[in-house]
Coordinates of N, CA and C in Angstrom, one line a residue:
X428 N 0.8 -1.2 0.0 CA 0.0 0.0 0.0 C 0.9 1.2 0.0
X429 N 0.7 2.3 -0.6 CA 1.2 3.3 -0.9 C 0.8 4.5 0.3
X430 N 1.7 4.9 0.6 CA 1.7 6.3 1.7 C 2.5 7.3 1.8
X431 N 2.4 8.8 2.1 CA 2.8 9.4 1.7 C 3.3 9.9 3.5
X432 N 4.8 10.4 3.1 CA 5.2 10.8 4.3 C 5.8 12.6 4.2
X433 N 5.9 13.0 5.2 CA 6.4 14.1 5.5 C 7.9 14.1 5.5
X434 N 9.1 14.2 5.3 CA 10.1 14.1 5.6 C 10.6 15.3 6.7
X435 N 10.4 16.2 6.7 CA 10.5 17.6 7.2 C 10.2 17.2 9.2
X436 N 9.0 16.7 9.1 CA 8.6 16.4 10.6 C 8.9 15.1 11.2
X437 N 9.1 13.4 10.0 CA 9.5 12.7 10.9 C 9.3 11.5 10.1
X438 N 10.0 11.0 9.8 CA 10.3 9.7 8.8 C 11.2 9.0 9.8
X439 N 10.8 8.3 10.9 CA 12.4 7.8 11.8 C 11.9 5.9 11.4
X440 N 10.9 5.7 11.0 CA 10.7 4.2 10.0 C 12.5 3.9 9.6
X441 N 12.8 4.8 9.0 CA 13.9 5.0 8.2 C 15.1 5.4 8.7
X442 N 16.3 4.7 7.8 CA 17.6 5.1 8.6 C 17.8 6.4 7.4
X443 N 18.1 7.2 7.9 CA 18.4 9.1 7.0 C 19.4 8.1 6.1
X444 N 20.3 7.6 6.4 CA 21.2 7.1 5.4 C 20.7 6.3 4.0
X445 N 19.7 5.7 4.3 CA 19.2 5.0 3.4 C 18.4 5.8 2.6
X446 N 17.1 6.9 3.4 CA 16.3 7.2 2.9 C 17.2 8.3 2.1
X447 N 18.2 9.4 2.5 CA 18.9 10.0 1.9 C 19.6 9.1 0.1
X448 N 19.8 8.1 0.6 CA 20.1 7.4 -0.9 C 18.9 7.1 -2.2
X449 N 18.3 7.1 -1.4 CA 16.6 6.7 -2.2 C 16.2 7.8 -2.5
X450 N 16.7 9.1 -2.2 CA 16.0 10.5 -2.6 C 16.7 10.8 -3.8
X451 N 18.0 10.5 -3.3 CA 19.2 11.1 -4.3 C 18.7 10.3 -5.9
X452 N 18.6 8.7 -5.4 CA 18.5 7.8 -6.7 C 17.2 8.1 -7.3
X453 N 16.6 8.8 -6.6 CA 14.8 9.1 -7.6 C 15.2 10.7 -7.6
X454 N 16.3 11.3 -7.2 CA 16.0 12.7 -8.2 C 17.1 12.4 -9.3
X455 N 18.5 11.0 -9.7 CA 18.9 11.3 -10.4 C 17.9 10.2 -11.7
X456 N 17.1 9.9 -11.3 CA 16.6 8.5 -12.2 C 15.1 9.0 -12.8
X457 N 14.1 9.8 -11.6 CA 13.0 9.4 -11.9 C 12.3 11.4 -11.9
X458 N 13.0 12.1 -12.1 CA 12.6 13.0 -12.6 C 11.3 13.4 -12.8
X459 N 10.5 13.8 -13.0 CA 9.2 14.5 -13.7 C 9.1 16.0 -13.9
X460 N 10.2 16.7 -13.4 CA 10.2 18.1 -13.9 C 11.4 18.7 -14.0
X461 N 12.5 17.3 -14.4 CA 13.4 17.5 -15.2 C 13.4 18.7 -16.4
X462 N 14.6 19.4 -16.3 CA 14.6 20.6 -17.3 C 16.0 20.5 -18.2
X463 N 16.5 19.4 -18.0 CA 18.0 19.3 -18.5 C 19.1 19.8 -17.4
X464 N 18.8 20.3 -16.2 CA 19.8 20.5 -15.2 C 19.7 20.4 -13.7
X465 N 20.8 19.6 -13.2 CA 20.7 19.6 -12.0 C 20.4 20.1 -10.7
X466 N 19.5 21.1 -10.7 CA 18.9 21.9 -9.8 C 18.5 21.4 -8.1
X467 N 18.6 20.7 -8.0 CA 18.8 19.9 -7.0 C 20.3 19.7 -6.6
X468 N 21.6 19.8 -7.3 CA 22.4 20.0 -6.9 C 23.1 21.3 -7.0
X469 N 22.4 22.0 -7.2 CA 22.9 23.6 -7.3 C 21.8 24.1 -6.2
X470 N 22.3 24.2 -4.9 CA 21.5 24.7 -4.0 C 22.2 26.3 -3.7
X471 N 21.5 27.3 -4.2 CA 22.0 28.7 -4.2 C 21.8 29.4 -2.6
X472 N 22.8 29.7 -1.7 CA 22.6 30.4 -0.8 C 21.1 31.6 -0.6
X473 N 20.1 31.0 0.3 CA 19.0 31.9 0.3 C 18.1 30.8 -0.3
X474 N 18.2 30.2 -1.0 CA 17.0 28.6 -0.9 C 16.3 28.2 -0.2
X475 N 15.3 28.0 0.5 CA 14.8 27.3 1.3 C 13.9 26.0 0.8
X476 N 14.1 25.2 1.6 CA 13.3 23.6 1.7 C 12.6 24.2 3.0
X477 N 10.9 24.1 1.9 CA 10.1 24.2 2.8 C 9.1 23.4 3.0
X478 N 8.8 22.5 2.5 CA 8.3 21.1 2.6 C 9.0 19.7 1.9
X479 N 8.9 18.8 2.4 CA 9.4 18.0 1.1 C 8.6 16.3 1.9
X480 N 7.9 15.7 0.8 CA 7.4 14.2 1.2 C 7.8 12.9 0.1
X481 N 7.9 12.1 0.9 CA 7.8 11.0 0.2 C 6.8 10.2 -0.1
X482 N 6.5 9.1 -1.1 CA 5.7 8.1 -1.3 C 6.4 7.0 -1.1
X483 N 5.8 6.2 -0.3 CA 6.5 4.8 0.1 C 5.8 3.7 -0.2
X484 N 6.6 2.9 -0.7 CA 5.6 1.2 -1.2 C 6.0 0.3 0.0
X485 N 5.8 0.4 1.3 CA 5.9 -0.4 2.0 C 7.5 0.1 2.6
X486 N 8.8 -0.2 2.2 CA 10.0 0.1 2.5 C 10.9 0.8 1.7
X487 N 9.5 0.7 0.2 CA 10.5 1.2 -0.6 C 10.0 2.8 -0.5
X488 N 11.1 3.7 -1.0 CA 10.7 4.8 -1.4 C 10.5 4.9 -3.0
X489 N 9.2 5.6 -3.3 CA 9.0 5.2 -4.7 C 8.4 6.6 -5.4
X490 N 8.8 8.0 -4.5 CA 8.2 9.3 -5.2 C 8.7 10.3 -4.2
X491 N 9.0 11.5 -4.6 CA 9.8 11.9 -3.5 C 9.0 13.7 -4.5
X492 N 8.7 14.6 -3.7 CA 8.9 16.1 -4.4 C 8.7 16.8 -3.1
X493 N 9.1 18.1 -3.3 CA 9.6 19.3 -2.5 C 9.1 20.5 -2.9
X494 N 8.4 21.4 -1.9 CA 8.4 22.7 -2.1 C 9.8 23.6 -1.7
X495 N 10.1 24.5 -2.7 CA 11.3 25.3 -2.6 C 10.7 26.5 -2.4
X496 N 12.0 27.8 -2.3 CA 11.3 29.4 -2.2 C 12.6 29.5 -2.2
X497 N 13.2 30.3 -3.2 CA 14.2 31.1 -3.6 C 14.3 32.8 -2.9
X498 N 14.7 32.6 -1.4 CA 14.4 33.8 -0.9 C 15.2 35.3 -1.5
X499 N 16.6 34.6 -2.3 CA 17.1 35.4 -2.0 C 16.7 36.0 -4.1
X500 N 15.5 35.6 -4.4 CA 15.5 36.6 -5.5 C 14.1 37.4 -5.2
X501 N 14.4 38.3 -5.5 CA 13.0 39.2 -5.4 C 11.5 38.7 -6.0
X502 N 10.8 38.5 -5.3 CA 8.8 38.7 -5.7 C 9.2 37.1 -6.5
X503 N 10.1 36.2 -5.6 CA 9.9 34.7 -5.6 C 9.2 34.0 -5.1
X504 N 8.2 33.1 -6.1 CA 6.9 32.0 -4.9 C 7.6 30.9 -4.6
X505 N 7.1 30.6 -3.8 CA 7.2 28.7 -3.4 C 7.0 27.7 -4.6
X506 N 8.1 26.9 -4.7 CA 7.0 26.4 -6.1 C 7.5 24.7 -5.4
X507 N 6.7 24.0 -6.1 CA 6.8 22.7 -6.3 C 7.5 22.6 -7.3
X508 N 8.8 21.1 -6.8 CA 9.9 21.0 -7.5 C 10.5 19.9 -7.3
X509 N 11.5 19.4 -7.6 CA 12.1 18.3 -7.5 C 10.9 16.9 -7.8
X510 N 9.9 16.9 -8.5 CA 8.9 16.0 -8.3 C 9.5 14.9 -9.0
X511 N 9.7 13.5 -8.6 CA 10.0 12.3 -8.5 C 9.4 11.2 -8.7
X512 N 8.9 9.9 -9.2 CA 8.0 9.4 -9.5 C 8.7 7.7 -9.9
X513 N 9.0 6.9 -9.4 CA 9.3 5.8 -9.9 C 8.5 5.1 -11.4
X514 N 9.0 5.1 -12.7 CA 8.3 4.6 -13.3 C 6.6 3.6 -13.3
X515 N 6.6 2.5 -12.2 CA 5.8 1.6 -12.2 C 4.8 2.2 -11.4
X516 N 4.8 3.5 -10.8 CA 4.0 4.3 -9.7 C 3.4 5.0 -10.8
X517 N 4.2 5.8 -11.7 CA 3.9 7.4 -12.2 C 2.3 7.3 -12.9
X518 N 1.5 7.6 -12.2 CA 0.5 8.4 -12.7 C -0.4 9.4 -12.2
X519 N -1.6 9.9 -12.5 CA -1.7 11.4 -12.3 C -2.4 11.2 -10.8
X520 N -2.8 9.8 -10.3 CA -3.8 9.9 -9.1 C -2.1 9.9 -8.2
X521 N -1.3 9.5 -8.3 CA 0.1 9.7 -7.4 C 0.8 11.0 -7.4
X522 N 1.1 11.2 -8.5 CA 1.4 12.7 -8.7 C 0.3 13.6 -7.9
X523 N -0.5 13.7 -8.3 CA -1.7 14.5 -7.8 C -1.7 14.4 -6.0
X524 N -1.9 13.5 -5.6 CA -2.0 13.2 -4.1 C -0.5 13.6 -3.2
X525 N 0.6 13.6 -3.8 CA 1.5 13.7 -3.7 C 1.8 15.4 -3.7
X526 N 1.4 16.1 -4.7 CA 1.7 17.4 -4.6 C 0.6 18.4 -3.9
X527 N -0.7 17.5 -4.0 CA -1.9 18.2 -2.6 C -1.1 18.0 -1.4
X528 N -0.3 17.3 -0.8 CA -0.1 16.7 0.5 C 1.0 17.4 0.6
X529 N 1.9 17.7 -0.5 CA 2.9 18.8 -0.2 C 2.4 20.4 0.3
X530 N 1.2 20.5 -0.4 CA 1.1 21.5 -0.3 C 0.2 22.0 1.0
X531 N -0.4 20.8 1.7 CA -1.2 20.8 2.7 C -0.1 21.1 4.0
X532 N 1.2 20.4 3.4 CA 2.0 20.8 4.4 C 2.7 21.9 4.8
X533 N 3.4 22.6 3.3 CA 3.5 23.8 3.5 C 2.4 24.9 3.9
X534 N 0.9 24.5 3.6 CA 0.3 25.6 4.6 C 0.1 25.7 5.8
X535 N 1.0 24.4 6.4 CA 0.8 24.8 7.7 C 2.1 25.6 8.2
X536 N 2.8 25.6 7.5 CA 4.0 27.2 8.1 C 4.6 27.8 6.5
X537 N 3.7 28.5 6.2 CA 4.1 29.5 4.7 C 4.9 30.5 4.8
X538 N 6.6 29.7 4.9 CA 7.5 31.1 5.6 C 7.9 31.7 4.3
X539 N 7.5 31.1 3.0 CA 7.7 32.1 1.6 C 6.8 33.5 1.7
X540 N 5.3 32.8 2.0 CA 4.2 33.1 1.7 C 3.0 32.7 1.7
X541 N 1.7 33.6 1.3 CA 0.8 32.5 0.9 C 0.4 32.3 -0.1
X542 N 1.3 31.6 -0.9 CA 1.2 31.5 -2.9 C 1.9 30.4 -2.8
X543 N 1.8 29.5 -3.4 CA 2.4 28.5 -4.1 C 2.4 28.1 -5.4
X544 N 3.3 27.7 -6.0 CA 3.4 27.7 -7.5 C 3.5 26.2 -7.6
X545 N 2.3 25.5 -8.1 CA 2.2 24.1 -8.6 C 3.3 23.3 -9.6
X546 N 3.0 22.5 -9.8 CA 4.2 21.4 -10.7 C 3.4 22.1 -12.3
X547 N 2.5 22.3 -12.7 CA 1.7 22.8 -13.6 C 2.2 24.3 -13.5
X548 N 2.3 25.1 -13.0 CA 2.9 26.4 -13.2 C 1.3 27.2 -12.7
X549 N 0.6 26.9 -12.0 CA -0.6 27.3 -11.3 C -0.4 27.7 -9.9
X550 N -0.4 29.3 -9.7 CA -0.6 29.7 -8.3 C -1.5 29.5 -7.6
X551 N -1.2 29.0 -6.1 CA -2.6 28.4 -5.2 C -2.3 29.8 -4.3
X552 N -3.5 30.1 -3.6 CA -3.7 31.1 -2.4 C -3.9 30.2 -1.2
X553 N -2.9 30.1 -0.6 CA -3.2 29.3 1.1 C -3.6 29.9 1.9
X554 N -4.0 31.6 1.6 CA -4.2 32.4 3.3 C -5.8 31.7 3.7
X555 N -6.4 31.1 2.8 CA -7.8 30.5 3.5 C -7.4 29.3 4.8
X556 N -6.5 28.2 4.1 CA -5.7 27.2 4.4 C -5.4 27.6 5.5
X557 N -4.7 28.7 5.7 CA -3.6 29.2 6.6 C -4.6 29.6 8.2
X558 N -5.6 30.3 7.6 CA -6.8 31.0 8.6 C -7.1 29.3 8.9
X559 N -8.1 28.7 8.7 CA -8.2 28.0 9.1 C -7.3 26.5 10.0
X560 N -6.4 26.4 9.8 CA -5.3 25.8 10.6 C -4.9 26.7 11.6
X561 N -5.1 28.1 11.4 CA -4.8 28.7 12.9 C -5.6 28.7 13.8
X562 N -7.1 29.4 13.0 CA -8.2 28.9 14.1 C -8.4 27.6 14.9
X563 N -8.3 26.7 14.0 CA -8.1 25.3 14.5 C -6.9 24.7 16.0
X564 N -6.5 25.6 15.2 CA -4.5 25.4 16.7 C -5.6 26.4 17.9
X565 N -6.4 27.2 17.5 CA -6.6 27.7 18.8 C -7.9 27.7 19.7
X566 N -8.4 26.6 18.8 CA -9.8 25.9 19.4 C -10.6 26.8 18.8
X567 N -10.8 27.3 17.7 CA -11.6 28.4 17.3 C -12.2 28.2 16.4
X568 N -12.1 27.0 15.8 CA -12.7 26.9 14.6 C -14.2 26.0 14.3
X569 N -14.8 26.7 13.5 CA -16.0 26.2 13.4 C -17.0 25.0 13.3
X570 N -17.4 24.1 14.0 CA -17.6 22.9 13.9 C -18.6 22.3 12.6
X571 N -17.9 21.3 12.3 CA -18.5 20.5 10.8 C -19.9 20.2 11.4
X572 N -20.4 20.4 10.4 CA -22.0 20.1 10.4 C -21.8 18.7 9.2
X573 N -22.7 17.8 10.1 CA -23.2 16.2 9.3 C -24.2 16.3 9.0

């Protein structure tokens, strides 16, 4: 069964050494927003990693993408990046579930902003996101009607 993890808050299933190898081997292998350059290893002073998850097939790691924010250029969003996909995974309900969940996570601390720039090149507005996970942290939020 397929599940998606946070790496940011707590993957300890995992030895960092391994799972660190399994990131590296699906950003040099399994690409999906490959542009012809290593961008992942050109990490420019003022970068931030501000979310990043995995998809796991049991032990394996089998999808891996990251929200970035380039602080140090001016009127920079967050974008989704690094997106990763094991061939025998890759399709749009994985992709898709993978890059909602990234981005569910970066709205819970939007230290870019509240914009995010999708794997599609679509800006999301989190400040709704953002209001309601605060209200929520403070017992304030409005209860679901069934």
């Amino acid at each position: 069964m397929l599940e998606i993890h946070e790496t940011l808050n707590s993957c300890s299933e995992w030895d960092n050494n391994a799972l660190f190898e399994a990131m590296d081997d699906l950003l040099e292998s399994a690409r999906i927003d490959f542009d012809g350059q290593n961008h992942f290893r050109d990490w420019p002073e003022g970068r931030v990693l501000c979310a990043e998850c995995i998809v796991a097939d049991g032990a394996d790691v089998v999808g891996l993408a990251r929200i970035i924010w380039d602080s140090h250029v001016e009127d920079a969003v967050p974008q989704v990046a690094h997106v990763c996909v094991s061939p025998g995974y890759r399709n749009s309900f994985v992709i898709d579930s993978l890059e909602t969940e990234l981005i569910e996570s970066y709205a819970m601390n939007p230290v870019g902003g509240e914009r995010v720039r999708t794997l599609k090149g679509r800006d999301v507005d989190l400040a709704e996101r953002a209001r309601a996970h605060l209200s929520s942290m403070m017992g304030m939020a409005d209860p679901r009607m069934i």
